[in-house]
Tab-separated table of C-alpha atoms in Angstrom:
chain	number	residue	atom	x	y	z
A	1	MET	CA	107.315	119.777	66.731
A	2	SER	CA	108.267	119.226	70.690
A	3	TYR	CA	105.748	117.823	73.098
A	4	ARG	CA	105.181	121.282	74.486
A	5	GLU	CA	104.371	122.564	71.032
A	6	MET	CA	101.927	119.753	70.356
A	7	TYR	CA	100.278	120.293	73.826
A	8	GLU	CA	99.818	124.014	73.017
A	9	GLU	CA	98.375	123.283	69.750
A	10	ALA	CA	95.884	120.939	71.371
A	11	CYS	CA	95.063	123.713	73.654
A	12	ARG	CA	94.479	126.024	70.757
A	13	ARG	CA	92.049	123.667	69.122
A	14	ALA	CA	90.213	122.944	72.325
A	15	GLY	CA	89.917	126.588	73.282
A	16	ARG	CA	91.978	125.986	76.522
A	17	GLU	CA	94.633	128.094	78.026
A	18	THR	CA	98.140	126.637	78.099
A	19	TRP	CA	97.985	126.090	82.006
A	20	GLU	CA	94.817	123.837	81.488
A	21	PRO	CA	94.610	120.018	81.011
A	22	VAL	CA	93.661	119.204	77.571
A	23	GLU	CA	91.098	116.536	76.474
A	24	GLN	CA	92.701	113.267	75.435
A	25	SER	CA	90.591	113.075	72.068
A	26	VAL	CA	91.829	116.441	70.924
A	27	LEU	CA	95.533	115.330	71.890
A	28	LEU	CA	94.987	112.103	69.682
A	29	ASP	CA	94.447	114.187	66.679
A	30	ILE	CA	97.509	116.262	67.079
A	31	LEU	CA	99.534	113.101	67.690
A	32	GLY	CA	97.876	111.204	64.838
A	33	GLU	CA	99.022	113.793	62.386
A	34	VAL	CA	102.671	113.265	63.208
A	35	GLY	CA	102.395	109.453	63.502
A	36	MET	CA	102.686	109.259	67.171
A	37	ALA	CA	99.117	108.363	68.399
A	38	GLU	CA	100.737	105.026	69.713
A	39	LEU	CA	102.127	107.244	72.490
A	40	VAL	CA	98.506	107.380	74.087
A	41	THR	CA	97.047	104.088	72.785
A	42	ASP	CA	99.970	102.154	74.223
A	43	GLY	CA	99.953	104.009	77.475
A	44	VAL	CA	103.399	105.132	76.797
A	45	LEU	CA	102.673	109.011	77.127
A	46	ALA	CA	102.315	108.747	81.010
A	47	ASP	CA	105.825	107.201	81.086
A	48	LEU	CA	107.440	110.633	79.632
A	49	GLY	CA	108.358	113.145	82.254
A	50	ASP	CA	107.035	116.169	80.580
A	51	TRP	CA	103.516	114.603	80.595
A	52	THR	CA	100.739	114.335	83.550
A	53	GLN	CA	97.539	112.668	82.937
A	54	MET	CA	94.458	113.908	84.942
A	55	GLU	CA	90.441	113.406	84.833
A	56	LEU	CA	88.187	115.944	83.710
A	57	PRO	CA	85.110	116.731	85.857
A	58	ASN	CA	83.201	114.133	83.577
A	59	CYS	CA	85.703	111.716	83.890
A	60	ASP	CA	87.304	112.118	80.519
A	61	PRO	CA	90.879	111.771	80.318
A	62	ALA	CA	92.964	114.737	79.959
A	63	TRP	CA	96.714	115.859	79.756
A	64	TYR	CA	99.048	118.592	80.726
A	65	CYS	CA	102.612	118.899	79.123
A	66	ARG	CA	104.955	120.968	81.411
A	67	SER	CA	106.513	124.077	79.874
A	68	GLY	CA	109.602	124.092	82.178
A	69	LEU	CA	108.809	127.240	83.935
A	70	GLU	CA	106.717	125.391	86.792
A	71	PRO	CA	106.959	124.843	89.540
A	72	ARG	CA	108.634	127.749	91.527
A	73	PRO	CA	111.406	126.681	93.777
A	74	ARG	CA	112.061	130.460	94.973
A	75	GLU	CA	108.711	130.446	96.581
A	76	PHE	CA	109.231	127.452	98.130
A	77	ARG	CA	112.416	128.385	99.697
A	78	GLU	CA	110.739	131.455	100.985
A	79	PHE	CA	107.743	129.660	102.321
A	80	HIS	CA	110.049	127.222	104.143
A	81	GLU	CA	112.281	130.234	105.654
A	82	LEU	CA	109.188	131.649	106.875
A	83	LEU	CA	107.621	128.361	108.440
A	84	VAL	CA	110.845	127.616	110.561
A	85	GLU	CA	111.389	131.222	111.583
A	86	ASN	CA	109.156	131.042	114.352
A	87	ALA	CA	108.911	127.404	115.025
A	88	PRO	CA	109.080	125.392	118.203
A	89	ALA	CA	112.748	123.991	119.201
A	90	GLY	CA	113.338	120.768	117.355
A	91	TYR	CA	110.603	121.147	114.841
A	92	GLU	CA	111.626	119.696	111.176
A	93	PRO	CA	108.815	120.104	108.408
A	94	TYR	CA	107.636	116.769	107.035
A	95	TYR	CA	107.987	117.131	103.276
A	96	PHE	CA	107.760	114.607	100.667
A	97	ARG	CA	107.431	114.091	96.824
A	98	VAL	CA	104.256	115.081	94.974
A	99	ARG	CA	103.673	114.378	91.351
A	100	ALA	CA	104.482	117.194	88.811
A	101	ALA	CA	101.613	119.470	88.030
A	102	SER	CA	99.317	117.482	90.490
A	103	LYS	CA	98.119	117.251	94.099
A	104	ALA	CA	98.859	113.447	94.129
A	105	PRO	CA	101.738	112.012	96.016
A	106	ALA	CA	104.492	110.345	94.115
A	107	ILE	CA	103.663	106.772	95.142
A	108	GLU	CA	106.093	105.204	92.613
A	109	TYR	CA	108.542	105.876	95.643
A	110	GLY	CA	106.247	104.201	97.982
A	111	SER	CA	103.953	105.824	100.682
A	112	TRP	CA	104.706	109.246	101.578
A	113	LYS	CA	104.239	108.189	105.269
A	114	SER	CA	107.226	106.007	105.089
A	115	GLU	CA	110.120	107.834	106.934
A	116	GLU	CA	112.398	106.759	104.206
A	117	ASN	CA	110.447	109.156	101.705
A	118	ARG	CA	110.474	111.965	104.113
A	119	LEU	CA	112.562	114.758	102.418
A	120	SER	CA	114.681	117.353	104.075
A	121	PHE	CA	114.254	121.013	102.885
A	122	GLN	CA	117.218	120.658	100.617
A	123	GLU	CA	115.790	117.265	99.098
A	124	ALA	CA	112.493	118.758	98.511
A	125	LEU	CA	113.986	121.910	96.919
A	126	ASP	CA	115.974	119.583	94.524
A	127	TRP	CA	112.732	117.832	93.892
A	128	MET	CA	110.897	120.974	92.960
A	129	ARG	CA	113.806	122.199	90.804
A	130	SER	CA	113.605	118.974	88.970
A	131	GLY	CA	109.923	119.717	88.193
A	132	GLY	CA	107.962	117.940	91.012
A	133	ASN	CA	105.620	119.399	93.417
A	134	VAL	CA	106.098	119.157	97.302
A	135	GLY	CA	103.659	118.176	100.121
A	136	ILE	CA	103.860	119.295	103.624
A	137	ALA	CA	102.072	117.087	106.324
A	138	GLY	CA	101.324	117.414	109.929
A	139	THR	CA	102.176	114.195	111.943
A	140	PRO	CA	101.357	112.993	115.459
A	141	ASP	CA	104.765	113.750	116.456
A	142	ASP	CA	104.863	117.421	115.406
A	143	PRO	CA	102.994	120.607	116.288
A	144	LEU	CA	101.868	121.704	112.852
A	145	VAL	CA	98.490	122.560	112.061
A	146	ASN	CA	97.488	122.747	108.224
A	147	VAL	CA	94.056	124.740	107.802
A	148	ASP	CA	92.733	124.157	104.262
A	149	ILE	CA	90.008	126.528	103.256
A	150	ASP	CA	88.455	125.646	99.987
A	151	ASP	CA	86.386	128.741	99.526
A	152	ASP	CA	87.196	132.100	101.095
A	153	GLU	CA	83.420	133.108	100.764
A	154	GLU	CA	82.770	130.298	103.410
A	155	THR	CA	85.705	131.209	105.519
A	156	ALA	CA	87.847	134.397	105.072
A	157	PRO	CA	91.545	135.084	106.043
A	158	GLU	CA	89.958	137.385	108.671
A	159	ASP	CA	88.265	134.751	110.446
A	160	ILE	CA	91.508	133.127	111.596
A	161	PRO	CA	94.290	134.529	113.575
A	162	SER	CA	97.021	136.144	111.426
A	163	THR	CA	99.560	133.607	110.276
A	164	LEU	CA	101.763	132.489	107.524
A	165	ARG	CA	99.213	132.096	104.725
A	166	ALA	CA	99.314	130.920	100.999
A	167	ARG	CA	96.712	131.251	98.277
A	168	SER	CA	95.995	127.858	96.645
A	169	ARG	CA	95.957	127.036	93.116
A	170	SER	CA	92.129	127.802	92.506
A	171	ARG	CA	92.798	131.276	93.633
A	172	THR	CA	89.569	131.160	95.864
A	173	GLY	CA	90.968	128.994	98.712
A	174	PHE	CA	94.029	129.406	101.066
A	175	HIS	CA	96.189	127.305	103.178
A	176	ALA	CA	97.293	128.801	106.671
A	177	TRP	CA	99.846	127.070	109.148
A	178	TYR	CA	99.949	127.168	112.745
A	179	PHE	CA	101.655	125.434	115.816
A	180	ALA	CA	99.657	123.819	118.500
A	181	GLU	CA	100.823	122.854	121.978
A	182	ASP	CA	97.784	120.971	122.610
A	183	GLU	CA	96.205	118.166	120.125
A	184	ILE	CA	93.977	119.557	117.515
A	185	PRO	CA	92.081	116.605	115.746
A	186	ASN	CA	91.795	116.313	111.833
A	187	ILE	CA	88.659	117.919	110.974
A	188	PRO	CA	87.071	117.116	107.442
A	189	THR	CA	83.774	119.115	106.660
A	190	ASP	CA	81.972	119.048	103.584
A	191	THR	CA	82.186	122.378	102.075
A	192	ALA	CA	84.289	124.661	104.348
A	193	GLY	CA	87.415	122.869	104.141
A	194	GLU	CA	89.546	120.567	106.431
A	195	ILE	CA	92.043	121.088	109.477
A	196	ARG	CA	95.126	118.555	108.621
A	197	THR	CA	97.159	117.840	111.651
A	198	ASP	CA	97.650	113.844	111.894
A	199	TRP	CA	98.867	112.339	108.673
A	200	GLN	CA	97.227	114.838	106.736
A	201	TYR	CA	98.891	117.307	104.147
A	202	VAL	CA	98.496	120.108	101.893
A	203	VAL	CA	100.663	120.991	98.918
A	204	ALA	CA	103.473	123.376	99.554
A	205	PRO	CA	103.700	127.011	98.173
A	206	GLY	CA	105.933	127.181	94.917
A	207	SER	CA	103.890	124.023	93.707
A	208	PHE	CA	101.789	124.045	90.397
A	209	VAL	CA	98.746	122.015	89.851
A	210	ALA	CA	97.253	122.079	86.326
A	211	SER	CA	93.648	123.828	86.662
A	212	PHE	CA	90.660	124.379	84.764
A	213	ALA	CA	89.558	127.618	83.846
A	214	SER	CA	85.925	127.074	84.855
A	215	GLU	CA	87.254	126.322	88.493
A	216	LEU	CA	88.984	129.780	88.823
A	217	PRO	CA	87.923	133.418	88.907
A	218	ASP	CA	88.064	135.529	85.876
A	219	GLU	CA	91.612	136.982	85.138
A	220	ALA	CA	92.989	135.165	88.172
A	221	ASP	CA	96.831	135.961	88.680
A	222	SER	CA	98.990	133.005	88.765
A	223	PRO	CA	96.458	130.208	88.071
A	224	GLY	CA	97.388	126.868	89.194
A	225	TYR	CA	100.108	127.869	91.564
A	226	TYR	CA	100.375	127.871	95.407
A	227	THR	CA	101.777	131.284	96.342
A	228	VAL	CA	102.669	132.826	99.584
A	229	GLU	CA	100.334	135.706	100.403
A	230	GLU	CA	100.953	136.684	104.045
A	231	THR	CA	104.319	136.581	105.477
A	232	SER	CA	103.223	137.026	109.212
A	233	PRO	CA	105.251	134.429	111.457
A	234	VAL	CA	103.553	131.215	112.151
A	235	ALA	CA	101.134	131.720	115.160
A	236	ARG	CA	100.241	129.484	118.040
A	237	ILE	CA	96.627	128.174	117.893
A	238	GLU	CA	94.336	126.399	120.298
A	239	TYR	CA	91.179	124.599	119.491
A	240	GLU	CA	89.104	127.476	120.416
A	241	ASP	CA	90.724	129.755	117.821
A	242	LEU	CA	89.642	127.506	115.054
A	243	PRO	CA	86.805	129.086	112.790
A	244	ALA	CA	83.316	128.290	114.357
A	245	VAL	CA	82.361	126.152	111.194
A	246	PHE	CA	85.334	123.727	112.139
A	247	ARG	CA	84.522	123.532	115.785
A	248	GLU	CA	80.581	123.047	115.181
A	249	PHE	CA	81.380	120.285	112.746
A	250	HIS	CA	83.763	118.431	115.147
A	251	GLU	CA	81.562	118.837	118.057
A	252	GLU	CA	78.481	117.432	116.261
A	253	MET	CA	80.727	114.573	115.082
A	254	GLU	CA	81.399	113.869	118.870
A	255	ASP	CA	77.600	114.431	119.790
A	256	GLU	CA	76.724	111.531	117.277
A	257	ALA	CA	79.525	109.206	119.172
A	258	GLU	CA	78.111	110.106	122.488
A	259	SER	CA	74.426	109.409	121.466
A	260	GLY	CA	75.238	105.910	120.438
A	261	GLU	CA	75.836	106.574	116.575
A	262	GLU	CA	79.508	106.669	116.834
A	263	ARG	CA	81.286	106.126	113.628
A	264	ALA	CA	84.218	104.322	115.195
A	265	ASP	CA	87.596	105.069	113.913
A	266	ALA	CA	89.005	102.481	111.610
A	267	ALA	CA	91.938	101.421	109.610
A	268	GLU	CA	92.271	102.230	105.881
A	269	THR	CA	91.852	98.358	105.276
A	270	GLU	CA	88.439	97.992	107.050
A	271	VAL	CA	85.376	98.549	105.018
A	272	GLU	CA	81.963	97.417	105.400
A	273	PRO	CA	82.260	93.665	104.808
A	274	PRO	CA	79.241	91.953	102.909
A	275	GLU	CA	76.742	90.459	105.337
A	276	PRO	CA	74.494	88.208	103.442
A	277	ALA	CA	71.059	87.455	104.763
A	278	GLU	CA	70.168	84.014	105.784
A	279	GLY	CA	68.833	81.655	103.098
A	280	ARG	CA	68.953	82.663	99.615
A	281	LYS	CA	72.094	84.933	99.144
A	282	SER	CA	71.857	88.040	96.897
A	283	ALA	CA	74.584	88.302	94.112
A	284	VAL	CA	75.085	91.898	95.265
A	285	TYR	CA	77.254	90.640	98.194
A	286	ASP	CA	79.657	89.318	95.191
A	287	VAL	CA	79.988	92.780	93.355
A	288	GLU	CA	83.491	93.914	93.138
A	289	MET	CA	84.769	97.524	93.151
A	290	GLN	CA	85.956	97.034	89.316
A	291	ASP	CA	82.320	96.147	88.404
A	292	VAL	CA	81.227	99.570	90.133
A	293	LEU	CA	83.846	101.738	88.275
A	294	ARG	CA	82.951	99.969	85.093
A	295	SER	CA	79.096	100.802	85.584
A	296	VAL	CA	79.999	104.446	86.327
A	297	GLY	CA	82.348	104.711	83.445
A	298	GLY	CA	85.104	106.443	85.391
A	299	GLY	CA	87.871	105.952	87.553
A	300	SER	CA	90.801	103.619	87.387
A	301	THR	CA	91.872	100.261	89.030
A	302	GLN	CA	95.718	101.334	88.690
A	303	GLU	CA	96.764	101.917	92.301
A	304	SER	CA	99.256	104.674	91.136
A	305	ASP	CA	96.274	106.725	89.674
A	306	ARG	CA	94.141	109.396	91.083
A	307	TRP	CA	91.143	110.810	89.333
A	308	SER	CA	87.833	113.022	89.784
A	309	ALA	CA	85.356	111.890	92.295
A	310	ILE	CA	82.578	109.588	90.850
A	311	TRP	CA	79.763	110.914	92.924
A	312	HIS	CA	80.687	114.398	94.112
A	313	SER	CA	82.404	117.622	92.970
A	314	SER	CA	86.260	117.767	92.784
A	315	ASP	CA	88.305	120.718	93.000
A	316	THR	CA	91.413	118.855	92.115
A	317	SER	CA	90.506	116.174	89.574
A	318	SER	CA	92.329	113.862	91.552
A	319	ASN	CA	90.628	112.934	94.880
A	320	MET	CA	89.633	109.536	94.351
A	321	SER	CA	91.789	106.281	94.051
A	322	TYR	CA	91.602	102.325	94.264
A	323	SER	CA	93.687	100.022	96.050
A	324	ASP	CA	93.079	96.475	97.298
A	325	GLY	CA	89.509	96.337	96.156
A	326	LYS	CA	88.681	99.600	97.903
A	327	LEU	CA	87.583	102.892	96.609
A	328	HIS	CA	89.332	105.998	98.553
A	329	CYS	CA	87.911	109.482	98.670
A	330	TRP	CA	91.012	111.795	99.705
A	331	ARG	CA	88.639	114.823	99.946
A	332	HIS	CA	86.598	113.327	103.043
A	333	ASN	CA	89.612	110.746	103.989
A	334	VAL	CA	87.410	107.540	103.740
A	335	ALA	CA	87.402	104.367	102.155
A	336	HIS	CA	84.466	102.361	100.745
A	337	GLY	CA	83.901	98.902	100.004
A	338	PRO	CA	81.646	97.848	96.837
A	339	LEU	CA	78.591	97.947	99.131
A	340	GLN	CA	79.354	101.235	100.553
A	341	ALA	CA	80.112	102.617	96.917
A	342	LEU	CA	77.039	101.354	95.638
A	343	ALA	CA	75.028	102.942	98.531
A	344	VAL	CA	76.641	106.254	97.909
A	345	LEU	CA	75.622	106.090	94.238
A	346	CYS	CA	72.072	105.376	95.154
A	347	ASP	CA	69.768	108.398	95.040
A	348	GLU	CA	67.819	107.186	98.059
A	349	SER	CA	70.850	107.520	100.257
A	350	GLY	CA	71.109	111.098	99.381
A	351	GLY	CA	74.245	110.987	97.407
A	352	GLY	CA	77.213	113.456	97.130
A	353	ASP	CA	79.407	114.964	99.722
A	354	SER	CA	77.371	114.071	102.696
A	355	ALA	CA	76.566	110.287	101.869
A	356	CYS	CA	80.487	110.065	100.745
A	357	ARG	CA	81.599	111.196	104.208
A	358	GLN	CA	78.896	109.377	106.389
A	359	ILE	CA	78.827	105.974	104.483
A	360	GLY	CA	82.614	105.843	104.047
A	361	THR	CA	84.762	104.327	106.659
A	362	GLY	CA	87.443	107.021	107.835
A	363	HIS	CA	90.939	106.547	107.256
A	364	ARG	CA	93.150	105.872	110.423
A	365	SER	CA	93.548	109.033	112.288
A	366	SER	CA	91.571	110.933	109.831
A	367	GLY	CA	88.768	112.090	112.332
A	368	ALA	CA	86.059	111.062	109.846
A	369	GLY	CA	85.026	107.843	111.439
A	370	GLY	CA	83.484	104.667	110.531
A	371	CYS	CA	80.479	103.910	108.087
A	372	SER	CA	77.269	105.408	109.668
A	373	LEU	CA	75.165	102.582	108.233
A	374	ARG	CA	77.282	99.627	109.908
A	375	GLY	CA	74.929	96.973	110.821
A	376	ASP	CA	71.985	98.967	109.298
A	377	TRP	CA	69.668	97.251	106.754
A	378	ARG	CA	69.594	100.407	104.525
A	379	LEU	CA	73.264	99.538	103.579
A	380	SER	CA	72.097	96.452	101.831
A	381	TRP	CA	69.114	98.079	100.628
A	382	TYR	CA	70.831	100.918	98.770
A	383	ALA	CA	73.419	98.727	97.481
A	384	TRP	CA	70.888	96.165	96.191
A	385	LEU	CA	68.747	98.696	94.526
A	386	GLU	CA	71.434	100.715	92.762
A	387	ALA	CA	73.122	97.289	91.637
A	388	LYS	CA	69.829	96.283	90.258
A	389	ARG	CA	69.476	99.669	88.380
A	390	ARG	CA	72.755	99.293	86.989
A	391	GLY	CA	72.461	95.710	85.758
A	392	LEU	CA	75.316	94.534	88.114
A	393	ILE	CA	73.120	91.679	89.439
A	394	PRO	CA	70.687	89.544	87.680
A	395	GLU	CA	66.988	91.235	87.095
A	396	ASP	CA	65.495	88.300	89.237
A	397	ASP	CA	68.302	88.588	92.056
A	398	ALA	CA	66.389	88.258	95.390
A	399	VAL	CA	66.273	91.190	97.588
A	400	PRO	CA	67.992	90.289	100.779
A	401	TYR	CA	65.613	89.352	103.885
A	402	THR	CA	67.116	92.010	106.103
A	403	VAL	CA	65.798	94.413	103.445
A	404	ILE	CA	62.384	93.158	103.764
A	405	ASP	CA	62.204	93.298	107.272
A	406	GLY	CA	63.492	96.796	107.299
A	407	LEU	CA	61.154	98.232	104.713
A	408	ALA	CA	58.210	96.448	106.478
A	409	THR	CA	58.900	98.343	109.936
A	410	GLU	CA	59.989	101.744	108.335
A	411	ARG	CA	56.792	101.917	106.078
A	412	GLY	CA	54.582	100.822	108.732
A	413	LEU	CA	53.253	97.490	107.007
A	414	MET	CA	52.944	95.333	110.048
A	415	LYS	CA	49.462	95.352	111.594
A	416	TYR	CA	50.787	94.175	115.085
A	417	PRO	CA	54.583	95.612	114.838
A	418	GLU	CA	54.757	95.109	118.900
A	419	GLU	CA	54.462	91.326	118.294
A	420	HIS	CA	57.129	91.292	115.355
A	421	ASP	CA	59.568	88.658	115.415
A	422	ARG	CA	62.746	89.387	113.595
A	423	ASP	CA	63.022	85.910	112.132
A	424	THR	CA	59.595	85.727	110.400
A	425	LEU	CA	57.258	88.007	108.920
A	426	PRO	CA	53.464	87.405	108.447
A	427	ALA	CA	52.618	86.332	104.890
A	428	ALA	CA	50.604	89.625	104.349
A	429	THR	CA	53.436	91.800	105.203
A	430	TYR	CA	56.077	89.844	103.334
A	431	ASN	CA	53.961	90.170	100.166
A	432	ALA	CA	53.204	93.678	100.638
A	433	VAL	CA	56.864	94.712	100.568
A	434	LEU	CA	57.459	92.774	97.600
A	435	TYR	CA	54.702	94.624	95.713
A	436	LEU	CA	56.056	97.848	97.163
A	437	ILE	CA	59.602	97.204	95.606
A	438	GLU	CA	58.055	96.260	92.368
A	439	ASP	CA	55.568	99.038	92.121
A	440	GLU	CA	57.387	101.931	93.836
A	441	TYR	CA	60.908	101.402	92.545
A	442	ASP	CA	60.259	99.378	89.407
A	443	VAL	CA	62.583	96.559	90.176
A	444	ASP	CA	61.828	92.946	90.359
A	445	PRO	CA	62.201	91.880	94.183
A	446	GLY	CA	63.300	88.316	93.004
A	447	ARG	CA	60.870	86.648	95.391
A	448	ASP	CA	57.536	85.437	94.929
A	449	PRO	CA	54.624	86.092	97.260
A	450	VAL	CA	53.650	83.255	99.564
A	451	GLY	CA	50.245	81.828	100.015
A	452	ARG	CA	48.093	79.770	97.731
A	453	ASP	CA	46.496	83.043	96.170
A	454	ARG	CA	49.954	84.700	95.305
A	455	ASP	CA	49.311	84.763	91.621
A	456	LYS	CA	45.927	86.311	92.160
A	457	LYS	CA	47.327	88.938	94.585
A	458	LYS	CA	50.205	89.835	92.277
A	459	GLY	CA	47.612	90.337	89.339
A	460	GLU	CA	45.707	92.650	91.709
A	461	ALA	CA	48.707	94.536	92.844
A	462	LYS	CA	49.623	95.202	89.156
A	463	ALA	CA	46.008	96.160	88.164
A	464	ALA	CA	46.004	98.575	91.200
A	465	LYS	CA	49.269	100.186	89.757
A	466	GLU	CA	47.755	100.755	86.395
A	467	THR	CA	44.735	102.407	87.647
A	468	ALA	CA	46.297	104.171	90.511
A	469	GLU	CA	49.117	105.867	88.297
A	470	GLY	CA	51.883	105.689	90.987
A	471	GLU	CA	49.767	106.075	94.021
A	472	ASP	CA	52.097	103.810	95.886
A	473	GLU	CA	51.055	104.469	99.509
A	474	GLU	CA	47.329	103.889	98.439
A	475	ILE	CA	48.125	100.847	96.556
A	476	VAL	CA	49.834	99.357	99.541
A	477	ALA	CA	47.443	100.341	101.950
A	478	SER	CA	44.776	98.930	99.824
A	479	LEU	CA	46.584	95.590	99.417
A	480	MET	CA	47.146	95.456	103.167
A	481	ASP	CA	43.480	95.866	103.851
A	482	ASP	CA	42.936	93.017	101.525
A	483	MET	CA	45.409	90.883	102.924
A	484	LEU	CA	44.996	91.495	106.519
């Protein structure tokens, strides 16, 4: 039995199409029956050229085995000829290697941004003939604009100027290409898609990405393939020609910057550093990204891996990666340190797409910007609270003082806020915040109330909680009246 036949049998047992990835548990049963389960358990299968490992939306490992019929080099040749037919003088497409059956760069060759890994058309064609996919990028030195629409119900082809266009592997989105004389920025929206111009890429037509039937429309043609759909010459475009959803998103980001909420552009290596409070240091500042990933039960710390996002939807099952202690989201082009990752996971931050984009630190030139919680006490608060809930720090770990101060201000727990000194808090206010954390969030604040009657007051707080059954604001108000 060939590898492909084993894979097809696994698909049959799992109820999947033969262009879908199949669950590792099912594949293991097949391999075990022929005495080859060690290919998976010893990590050898990924080294075999026909196999590609992926992540299912629930982060279970999955595999795809190439049939030899994908990708489609002729489709890629057609695309290339259409792309350069109407190109500005001197334009050369920036092609590079992408893994077989995947959207992830073939980083075993090094960074795709390295000039030595740039491919000519013939080199890219040969790579595709060998089974790999091809990426096409916009760079600061060329006029290409990649428009990546995730859902044609959000933005339809009719909403953009007619140009060379391809249907994406989901069959619900599309890619369109333009040339621009003036600079058009990278614009990463949450749901409408992205404008990719400056070291951003899309997968070129002819490529194939193993996809899940649940992600595609019923009876979709060419599932998993990127196919040329409109053969119009590549049009010229200006910023004003972009769909309104992209312009509005970009202008909103610019307004935030002008109003003093700028999320400053930052390098990929710059994520939010731990900023422990004075005095008693919380263990949350020592949590590492490996700890966060283990608590989630997904992802990988192998720098060559890409996998399904751990806190928002993933169209590709390969839009997150790990390197140098940081988590990278390639949907929003941001990086997260451990504090940022915990904050995104915390329900109180809002979570999901929006929190990932806002709390993450934008990759250089991505247009995504810096962490929206930079210097904000809520970064420590969300991270500490989530670390407590996940058991990443001791149950009696002390809540950072900056959080106590922030909660006191936000919840209006200071009787005379105009006289507030950030270095100190009235004992009554300090105690009220500790009671609030314990009663409302059901975690140990890790600090004792201050004052000679602290045990009495703590007992009163617990008794109030039992009788009020969660009326937290009334509990705090009552305690404040007593203590002040």
